[in-house]
Coordinates of C-alpha atoms in Angstrom, one line a residue:
Chain Y
M819 CA 202.8 130.9 150.1
A820 CA 203.9 134.3 148.9
P821 CA 206.6 133.8 146.3
H822 CA 205.3 136.7 144.2
T823 CA 205.7 139.5 146.7
E824 CA 209.3 139.9 145.9
Q825 CA 208.5 140.9 142.3
L826 CA 210.2 144.1 141.5
T827 CA 207.6 145.2 138.9
A828 CA 204.3 146.3 140.1
P829 CA 201.6 143.6 139.9
A830 CA 199.6 143.6 136.7
V831 CA 196.5 142.6 138.7
R832 CA 195.8 142.9 142.3
L833 CA 192.7 141.8 144.1
A834 CA 192.2 142.4 147.8
G835 CA 189.2 141.1 149.6
L836 CA 187.2 140.8 146.5
T837 CA 183.6 139.7 147.1
R838 CA 180.8 139.1 144.7
S839 CA 177.4 137.6 145.3
F840 CA 174.3 136.8 143.3
D841 CA 170.9 137.2 145.1
G842 CA 172.5 136.8 148.4
R843 CA 174.5 133.7 147.4
T844 CA 178.2 134.5 147.9
V845 CA 180.3 133.4 145.0
L846 CA 183.6 135.2 145.7
D847 CA 184.3 135.4 149.4
G848 CA 187.2 137.8 149.8
V849 CA 189.7 136.8 147.2
D850 CA 193.2 138.1 147.7
L851 CA 195.4 137.7 144.7
E852 CA 198.2 139.3 142.9
F853 CA 200.0 138.5 139.7
P854 CA 202.8 140.2 138.0
A855 CA 203.0 141.5 134.4
G856 CA 203.7 138.8 131.9
Q857 CA 202.8 135.9 134.0
F858 CA 200.8 133.0 132.5
T859 CA 198.3 132.0 135.2
A860 CA 195.5 129.4 135.0
L861 CA 192.5 129.5 137.2
L862 CA 190.8 126.1 137.9
G863 CA 187.6 125.3 139.7
H864 CA 184.4 123.4 139.5
S865 CA 181.6 124.7 137.3
G866 CA 179.8 127.2 139.5
S867 CA 182.9 127.8 141.7
G868 CA 183.0 131.4 140.6
K869 CA 186.0 131.4 138.2
S870 CA 184.0 133.1 135.5
T871 CA 182.7 135.6 138.1
L872 CA 186.3 136.4 139.0
L873 CA 187.3 136.8 135.4
R874 CA 184.4 139.0 134.6
A875 CA 185.2 141.2 137.7
V876 CA 188.7 141.7 136.5
A877 CA 187.4 142.5 133.0
G878 CA 185.0 145.0 134.5
L879 CA 182.0 143.3 133.0
D880 CA 180.0 142.7 136.2
H881 CA 177.9 145.9 136.1
E882 CA 175.0 144.8 138.2
V883 CA 176.6 142.3 140.6
E884 CA 176.8 143.0 144.3
G885 CA 180.2 143.0 145.9
G886 CA 183.1 144.9 147.2
G887 CA 186.8 144.8 147.6
E888 CA 189.8 146.2 145.9
L889 CA 190.7 145.6 142.3
T890 CA 193.5 146.9 140.2
A891 CA 193.9 145.9 136.6
P892 CA 195.9 147.3 133.7
E893 CA 194.6 149.8 131.1
R894 CA 194.7 147.5 128.1
V895 CA 192.7 144.3 128.8
S896 CA 191.5 141.8 126.2
V897 CA 189.0 139.1 126.7
V898 CA 188.7 135.8 124.8
F899 CA 185.4 134.1 125.4
Q900 CA 184.4 130.5 125.1
D901 CA 182.5 131.3 121.9
S902 CA 184.5 133.3 119.3
R903 CA 181.9 136.1 119.4
L904 CA 182.6 137.2 115.9
L905 CA 179.9 139.6 114.5
P906 CA 178.3 137.6 111.7
W907 CA 177.8 140.8 109.6
R908 CA 181.5 141.8 109.5
R909 CA 184.2 140.1 107.6
V910 CA 187.0 138.5 109.5
L911 CA 189.4 141.5 109.3
D912 CA 186.7 143.9 110.3
N913 CA 185.9 141.7 113.2
V914 CA 189.5 141.7 114.3
L915 CA 189.6 145.5 114.0
L916 CA 186.5 146.0 116.1
G917 CA 187.3 148.9 118.4
A918 CA 190.7 149.5 116.9
D919 CA 190.7 152.7 114.9
G920 CA 193.3 154.5 113.0
K921 CA 195.4 154.1 109.9
E922 CA 197.9 151.5 111.2
A923 CA 195.1 149.5 112.7
A924 CA 194.4 147.6 109.5
A925 CA 198.0 146.7 109.2
R926 CA 198.1 145.5 112.7
G927 CA 194.9 143.5 112.1
R928 CA 196.5 141.8 109.1
A929 CA 199.6 141.0 111.0
A930 CA 197.6 139.5 113.9
L931 CA 195.6 137.4 111.5
A932 CA 198.8 136.1 109.9
E933 CA 200.2 135.3 113.4
V934 CA 197.2 133.1 114.2
G935 CA 197.5 131.4 110.8
L936 CA 194.6 133.1 109.1
A937 CA 196.5 135.1 106.4
G938 CA 194.4 135.2 103.3
R939 CA 191.1 134.8 105.2
E940 CA 190.7 138.5 105.8
R941 CA 187.6 138.9 103.5
A942 CA 185.9 135.7 104.7
W943 CA 182.6 135.9 106.6
P944 CA 182.6 134.4 110.1
S945 CA 180.1 131.8 109.0
E946 CA 182.6 130.4 106.6
L947 CA 185.2 129.6 109.3
S948 CA 185.5 126.4 111.3
G949 CA 185.2 126.5 115.0
G950 CA 189.0 126.5 115.4
E951 CA 189.5 129.2 112.8
A952 CA 186.8 131.4 114.5
Q953 CA 188.6 131.1 117.8
R954 CA 191.9 132.0 116.2
A955 CA 190.2 135.1 114.7
A956 CA 189.0 135.9 118.3
L957 CA 192.6 135.5 119.5
A958 CA 193.8 137.9 116.7
R959 CA 191.1 140.4 117.8
S960 CA 192.4 140.3 121.3
L961 CA 196.0 140.8 120.1
V962 CA 195.3 143.9 118.0
R963 CA 194.8 145.8 121.2
E964 CA 198.3 144.9 122.4
P965 CA 196.9 143.9 125.8
E966 CA 198.8 144.0 129.0
L967 CA 196.4 141.5 130.4
L968 CA 194.7 138.8 128.4
L969 CA 191.7 137.2 130.1
A970 CA 190.5 133.9 128.5
D971 CA 187.3 132.3 129.7
E972 CA 187.5 128.6 128.7
P973 CA 188.6 129.7 125.3
F974 CA 189.0 126.1 124.0
G975 CA 186.0 124.6 125.7
A976 CA 183.9 124.3 122.6
L977 CA 186.7 122.9 120.4
D978 CA 187.4 119.3 119.5
A979 CA 190.4 117.6 121.1
L980 CA 192.7 117.8 118.2
T981 CA 192.0 121.5 117.5
R982 CA 192.4 122.2 121.2
I983 CA 195.9 120.8 121.3
R984 CA 196.9 122.9 118.3
M985 CA 195.4 126.0 120.0
H986 CA 197.4 125.3 123.1
G987 CA 200.6 125.6 121.1
L988 CA 199.4 128.7 119.4
L989 CA 198.3 130.5 122.7
R990 CA 201.6 129.7 124.3
E991 CA 203.5 130.9 121.3
L992 CA 201.6 134.2 121.1
W993 CA 202.2 134.7 124.8
K994 CA 205.9 134.2 124.4
R995 CA 206.0 136.8 121.6
H996 CA 203.7 139.5 123.2
R997 CA 204.2 138.7 126.9
P998 CA 200.8 139.9 128.3
A999 CA 199.8 138.7 131.7
V1000 CA 197.4 135.8 131.0
L1001 CA 194.6 134.6 133.2
L1002 CA 193.2 131.5 131.7
V1003 CA 190.0 130.2 133.2
T1004 CA 189.5 126.5 132.6
H1005 CA 188.0 123.4 134.2
D1006 CA 190.6 121.2 132.4
V1007 CA 193.4 120.3 134.8
D1008 CA 195.7 119.1 132.0
E1009 CA 195.2 122.2 130.0
A1010 CA 196.2 124.3 133.0
I1011 CA 199.3 122.2 133.7
V1012 CA 200.5 122.2 130.1
L1013 CA 200.0 125.9 129.5
A1014 CA 200.4 127.8 132.7
D1015 CA 203.3 128.7 134.9
R1016 CA 201.1 129.2 137.9
V1017 CA 197.8 127.4 138.6
L1018 CA 195.2 128.6 141.1
V1019 CA 192.3 126.6 142.4
L1020 CA 189.2 128.5 143.3
E1021 CA 187.3 126.8 146.1
N1022 CA 184.4 128.1 148.3
G1023 CA 184.9 131.6 146.9
R1024 CA 188.6 131.8 147.8
I1025 CA 191.9 130.7 146.3
G1026 CA 192.3 127.2 147.7
L1027 CA 195.6 126.4 146.1
D1028 CA 198.3 128.4 144.5
L1029 CA 200.8 126.3 142.6
T1030 CA 203.8 127.4 140.6
I1031 CA 204.6 124.9 137.9
D1032 CA 208.3 124.9 137.3
R1033 CA 208.7 122.8 134.2
P1034 CA 210.2 123.9 130.8
H1035 CA 208.0 124.5 127.8
P1036 CA 206.8 123.0 125.5
R1037 CA 205.3 120.6 127.9
S1038 CA 203.9 117.2 127.1
Y1039 CA 200.8 115.6 128.6
R1040 CA 202.9 112.5 129.2
D1041 CA 205.6 114.3 131.2
P1042 CA 205.6 112.1 134.4
L1043 CA 206.8 115.0 136.5
L1044 CA 203.6 116.9 135.7
G1045 CA 201.7 114.0 137.2
E1046 CA 202.6 115.2 140.6
Y1047 CA 201.1 118.6 140.0
R1048 CA 198.0 116.9 138.5
E1049 CA 197.5 114.9 141.6
R1050 CA 197.8 117.9 143.9
L1051 CA 195.4 119.9 141.7
L1052 CA 192.9 117.1 141.5
A1053 CA 193.1 116.7 145.3
A1054 CA 192.4 120.4 145.7
L1055 CA 189.4 120.0 143.4
G1056 CA 188.2 117.2 145.6
V1057 CA 188.7 114.5 142.9
T1058 CA 190.6 111.5 144.4
E1059 CA 192.2 109.2 141.9
D1060 CA 192.6 105.7 143.1
L1061 CA 196.2 105.1 142.3
A1062 CA 196.5 101.6 143.9
Chain H
M724 CA 203.8 99.3 117.7
S725 CA 203.7 96.8 114.9
T726 CA 202.0 94.3 117.1
T727 CA 199.2 96.6 117.7
T728 CA 198.7 97.1 113.9
T729 CA 198.6 93.4 113.3
T730 CA 196.0 92.9 116.0
T731 CA 193.9 95.7 114.6
T732 CA 194.0 94.2 111.1
T733 CA 193.0 90.8 112.4
A734 CA 190.2 92.4 114.3
A735 CA 189.1 94.1 111.2
A736 CA 189.5 90.9 109.2
A737 CA 187.2 89.1 111.6
P738 CA 183.8 90.2 110.2
P739 CA 184.4 89.5 106.5
P740 CA 181.8 86.7 106.3
A741 CA 179.1 89.4 106.6
A742 CA 180.8 91.8 104.2
G743 CA 181.6 89.1 101.6
A744 CA 178.3 87.2 101.8
P745 CA 176.1 87.6 98.7
G746 CA 172.8 89.3 99.1
V747 CA 173.8 91.3 102.2
R748 CA 174.9 94.1 99.9
R749 CA 172.9 97.1 101.0
R750 CA 170.7 98.7 98.5
R751 CA 170.3 102.4 98.6
R752 CA 167.3 103.4 100.7
R753 CA 164.3 105.0 99.0
S754 CA 164.6 108.8 99.3
L755 CA 161.8 110.4 101.3
S756 CA 162.7 113.9 100.2
P757 CA 160.5 115.3 97.3
G758 CA 163.6 115.4 95.0
R759 CA 165.1 118.1 93.0
R760 CA 163.2 121.3 92.3
L761 CA 161.7 121.8 88.8
P762 CA 163.2 124.6 86.8
A763 CA 161.1 127.8 87.0
A764 CA 158.9 126.1 89.5
G765 CA 157.3 129.4 90.6
L766 CA 155.9 130.1 87.1
I767 CA 154.4 126.7 86.3
G768 CA 151.3 127.1 88.4
P769 CA 150.3 130.6 87.3
L770 CA 150.9 129.7 83.6
A771 CA 148.7 126.6 83.9
V772 CA 145.9 128.8 85.4
L773 CA 146.4 131.3 82.6
A774 CA 146.2 128.5 80.0
L775 CA 143.1 127.1 81.6
W776 CA 141.5 130.5 81.6
A777 CA 142.4 131.2 77.9
G778 CA 141.2 127.7 76.9
A779 CA 137.9 128.0 78.6
S780 CA 137.3 131.5 77.2
A781 CA 138.1 130.3 73.7
A782 CA 135.8 127.3 74.0
G783 CA 133.0 129.7 75.1
R784 CA 132.7 128.0 78.5
L785 CA 133.0 131.2 80.5
D786 CA 130.5 134.0 80.7
P787 CA 132.3 137.0 79.2
G788 CA 130.3 139.3 81.4
A789 CA 131.7 137.7 84.6
I790 CA 135.1 136.6 83.4
P791 CA 136.2 138.1 80.1
A792 CA 138.9 136.4 78.0
P793 CA 142.6 137.3 78.8
W794 CA 142.9 139.1 75.4
T795 CA 139.8 141.2 76.1
V796 CA 141.4 142.3 79.4
L797 CA 144.6 143.2 77.6
R798 CA 142.8 145.1 74.8
T799 CA 140.8 147.0 77.5
A800 CA 144.0 147.9 79.3
G801 CA 145.5 149.2 76.0
R802 CA 142.3 151.2 75.3
L803 CA 142.1 152.7 78.8
W804 CA 145.7 153.6 78.7
T805 CA 145.6 155.5 75.3
E806 CA 142.1 156.9 75.4
G807 CA 141.0 156.8 79.0
T808 CA 142.3 158.0 82.3
L809 CA 144.2 154.9 83.2
A810 CA 147.6 156.6 83.0
T811 CA 146.6 159.4 85.4
D812 CA 144.8 156.9 87.6
V813 CA 148.0 154.8 87.9
V814 CA 150.1 157.9 88.7
T815 CA 147.6 159.1 91.3
S816 CA 147.5 155.8 93.0
L817 CA 151.3 155.4 92.9
R818 CA 151.8 158.9 94.4
R819 CA 149.4 158.2 97.3
A820 CA 151.2 154.9 98.1
A821 CA 154.7 156.4 97.7
Y822 CA 154.0 159.4 100.0
G823 CA 152.2 157.3 102.6
F824 CA 154.9 154.6 102.5
A825 CA 157.8 157.1 102.7
I826 CA 156.3 158.9 105.7
G827 CA 155.3 155.6 107.4
L828 CA 158.8 154.1 106.9
T829 CA 160.6 157.2 108.2
A830 CA 158.3 157.4 111.2
G831 CA 158.6 153.7 112.0
V832 CA 162.4 153.8 111.9
V833 CA 162.8 157.0 113.8
L834 CA 160.4 155.9 116.5
A835 CA 162.0 152.4 116.7
L836 CA 165.5 153.9 117.1
A837 CA 164.3 156.4 119.8
S838 CA 162.5 153.7 121.7
G839 CA 165.1 151.0 121.2
L840 CA 168.1 153.1 122.2
S841 CA 166.8 155.0 125.2
R842 CA 164.8 153.9 128.2
V843 CA 163.0 157.3 128.3
G844 CA 162.1 156.9 124.6
E845 CA 160.8 153.4 125.2
A846 CA 158.7 154.5 128.1
L847 CA 157.1 157.3 126.0
I848 CA 156.8 155.5 122.7
D849 CA 156.5 151.8 123.0
G850 CA 153.3 151.6 125.0
T851 CA 151.7 154.3 122.8
V852 CA 152.5 152.4 119.6
Q853 CA 151.2 149.1 121.1
L854 CA 148.0 150.9 121.9
N855 CA 147.8 152.3 118.4
R856 CA 148.4 148.8 117.0
A857 CA 145.4 147.5 118.9
I858 CA 143.1 149.8 116.9
P859 CA 142.6 148.6 113.4
T860 CA 144.0 151.4 111.3
L861 CA 141.2 151.3 108.8
G862 CA 138.8 151.9 111.7
L863 CA 140.4 155.4 112.0
I864 CA 139.0 156.4 108.5
P865 CA 135.9 158.2 109.8
L866 CA 137.8 160.2 112.3
F867 CA 140.5 161.1 109.9
I868 CA 138.0 162.3 107.3
L869 CA 136.5 164.6 109.9
W870 CA 140.0 165.9 110.8
L871 CA 141.6 166.1 107.4
G872 CA 138.8 166.2 104.9
I873 CA 138.4 163.7 102.2
G874 CA 141.4 164.8 100.1
E875 CA 144.8 163.4 99.6
T876 CA 146.2 164.2 103.0
F877 CA 143.8 161.9 104.7
K878 CA 144.6 159.0 102.4
I879 CA 148.4 159.5 102.8
A880 CA 148.0 159.7 106.6
I881 CA 146.1 156.4 106.7
I882 CA 148.6 154.6 104.5
A883 CA 151.5 156.0 106.6
I884 CA 149.9 154.6 109.8
V885 CA 149.4 151.2 108.1
V886 CA 153.1 151.2 107.2
Y887 CA 154.7 152.6 110.3
I888 CA 153.2 150.0 112.6
P889 CA 154.9 146.8 111.2
V890 CA 158.1 148.8 110.5
Y891 CA 158.2 150.0 114.1
L892 CA 157.3 146.7 115.7
N893 CA 159.8 144.6 113.8
T894 CA 162.7 147.1 114.0
H895 CA 162.1 147.7 117.7
A896 CA 162.0 144.0 118.4
A897 CA 165.2 143.5 116.5
L898 CA 166.9 146.4 118.3
S899 CA 165.9 145.2 121.8
G900 CA 166.8 141.6 120.8
I901 CA 170.5 142.3 120.2
D902 CA 172.5 139.5 121.6
S903 CA 173.8 140.4 125.1
R904 CA 177.0 138.6 124.3
F905 CA 177.7 141.2 121.6
V906 CA 177.0 144.0 124.0
E907 CA 179.6 142.5 126.3
L908 CA 182.0 142.2 123.4
A909 CA 181.5 145.9 122.6
E910 CA 182.3 146.8 126.2
V911 CA 185.4 144.6 126.2
Q912 CA 186.6 146.1 122.9
G913 CA 186.1 149.6 124.3
L914 CA 183.6 150.8 121.7
S915 CA 182.0 154.2 122.2
R916 CA 178.3 154.4 122.4
L917 CA 178.1 155.7 118.8
A918 CA 180.4 153.0 117.5
F919 CA 178.4 150.4 119.4
V920 CA 175.2 151.6 117.7
R921 CA 176.8 151.8 114.3
R922 CA 178.7 148.6 114.2
I923 CA 176.5 146.3 116.4
V924 CA 173.0 147.6 117.0
V925 CA 172.1 148.8 113.5
P926 CA 173.5 145.9 111.5
G927 CA 172.1 143.5 114.0
A928 CA 168.7 145.0 113.7
L929 CA 168.6 145.1 109.9
P930 CA 167.1 141.6 109.4
G931 CA 164.2 142.5 111.6
F932 CA 163.8 145.9 109.9
F933 CA 163.5 144.1 106.5
V934 CA 160.7 141.9 107.8
G935 CA 158.9 145.1 108.9
L936 CA 159.7 146.7 105.5
R937 CA 158.1 143.9 103.5
L938 CA 155.0 143.9 105.7
G939 CA 154.9 147.7 105.3
V940 CA 155.0 147.5 101.6
T941 CA 152.2 145.0 101.5
G942 CA 150.3 147.1 104.0
S943 CA 150.6 150.2 101.9
W944 CA 148.9 148.5 98.9
L945 CA 146.2 147.2 101.1
G946 CA 145.5 150.6 102.5
L947 CA 145.5 152.1 99.1
V948 CA 142.9 149.7 97.7
V949 CA 140.5 150.2 100.6
L950 CA 140.8 154.0 100.6
E951 CA 140.4 154.3 96.8
Q952 CA 137.4 152.1 96.7
I953 CA 135.4 153.9 99.3
N954 CA 136.6 157.5 99.4
A955 CA 138.1 158.5 96.2
T956 CA 137.3 160.4 93.0
S957 CA 140.4 159.3 91.1
G958 CA 142.9 156.5 91.1
L959 CA 142.8 152.8 90.3
G960 CA 140.4 151.8 93.0
Y961 CA 137.9 154.5 91.9
M962 CA 138.2 153.2 88.3
M963 CA 137.3 149.7 89.4
F964 CA 134.5 150.9 91.7
Q965 CA 133.0 152.8 88.8
A966 CA 133.3 149.7 86.5
T967 CA 131.2 147.7 89.0
N968 CA 128.3 150.1 88.4
Y969 CA 128.5 149.6 84.7
G970 CA 129.2 145.9 84.8
Q971 CA 132.7 146.2 83.1
S972 CA 134.4 143.2 84.5
D973 CA 137.3 143.6 82.1
V974 CA 138.1 147.0 83.6
I975 CA 138.0 145.5 87.1
L976 CA 140.4 142.8 86.0
V977 CA 142.7 145.5 84.5
G978 CA 142.8 147.2 87.9
L979 CA 143.5 143.9 89.7
L980 CA 146.3 143.2 87.2
I981 CA 148.0 146.5 87.9
Y982 CA 147.7 146.1 91.6
G983 CA 149.3 142.7 91.2
V984 CA 152.1 144.2 89.2
F985 CA 152.6 146.9 91.8
G986 CA 152.8 144.3 94.6
L987 CA 155.1 142.0 92.8
V988 CA 157.5 144.7 91.7
S989 CA 157.7 146.4 95.0
D990 CA 158.2 143.1 96.9
S991 CA 161.0 142.0 94.5
A992 CA 162.7 145.4 94.9
V993 CA 162.7 145.0 98.7
R994 CA 164.0 141.5 98.4
L995 CA 166.7 142.6 96.1
V996 CA 167.9 145.4 98.5
E997 CA 167.6 142.9 101.4
R998 CA 169.8 140.4 99.6
R999 CA 172.4 143.1 98.9
V1000 CA 172.4 144.6 102.3
L1001 CA 172.3 141.2 104.2
S1002 CA 174.8 139.6 101.9
W1003 CA 176.6 138.1 105.0
R1004 CA 173.5 135.9 105.5
R1005 CA 173.7 134.3 102.1
T1006 CA 176.4 131.9 103.2
L1007 CA 174.0 130.6 105.8
N1008 CA 171.0 130.1 103.6
S1009 CA 172.6 128.7 100.5

């Protein structure tokens, strides 16, 4: 299963024998993984399977975690967390501009807010936003840095079902326009299938399944051909659906 | 599609006997909340006490030697201000409190920053301040008199210590309590250490700082009163202490009144600044 080795471009992310453990408990047990620039990848796994650990390792956020292995990641990386993580004491635009300095930064911030549908809310306080709006602002903040790699740690996990569907469309659209490599960590099989072009399943600290989903976008939850992928993924996750 | 709609309407139409039956109409429940707040609620109580005091004085039911009438207090205040030393006493007291407060505030903030932003600073400072806190500051008075004499320096020093402790404790707690999620965010966004302190640590610690500030303001007046009543030859407390010797209860009440005004004005000023600076919080509270 190595369809990605023929890529002409250098991989955006490369993990080789990546290990991480907490208090002697191995969470990542030698993960080998590559994905090219601009690829939309989803990472599935049970809670506690180490998918967040993997994402945090790629983001460089695991300061005091034991582990080894090789890790290459691009220069400009953005992270979207499950919570929007907006600073309550900065207005929305200032939150989006956190860490982006310079004259044209403000213009880029406004443009990013407009892209996520928050034009006109630049001066609002984060506490005045709904959950979905806050998460859009977080997406805008990640865009301002023009990332080569966008890491998203269950970014829609705290949203209601309707908002989540709308955010799926938005994320896919933003990806199409900016083409960063995306690593979306989720526990929602359907979310992974609808959004990603490649789905990985993390199991026992390794990549248990590496599935390329070859269906055109936008995809529908009701697409029967996606059902096959869903079954394979659920099987890899150890969930057996009784289909009799 | 249409069949489903019809089934839902019939399903919804099934329970009308309950909805249509007379007497099932629900009355509004009795509210258990105390209801809407009265206008100027904060003033009603004090005004009632004042009216009671004035009424009892006018009716001759109060011993004027123990509790003089409100108008006597006001007249005494006017007399002391124009003929006596009240003006200079007020200025003396205010100067002591202001110097002590300013020094205490600066020390509290600087120490909290040094201890909150560096581990070496924390090791050196935090334990020492906690130890200092364990000693009641007013208990230091004898030692400080021995060191600094009985002049202004000693009074300002005591007030500064009374102020710096709550400012330090609350600011330091707020600094070390910064949400680790925001620290992570700063790392992800590539903030420099300086930008991290300026944009996340300091604004995040401001609410705690203001708690300390208000405690410090209250503390400075408390320290002032104690110092002036036992070790002073000028100032409001001295004036009141002297009045005790001559049985001038009206003069004592004038002093208390002025202390009260000081406390009220300074607390309101801090609240005003706090509301301005923490305007982002208003949306949560209102």
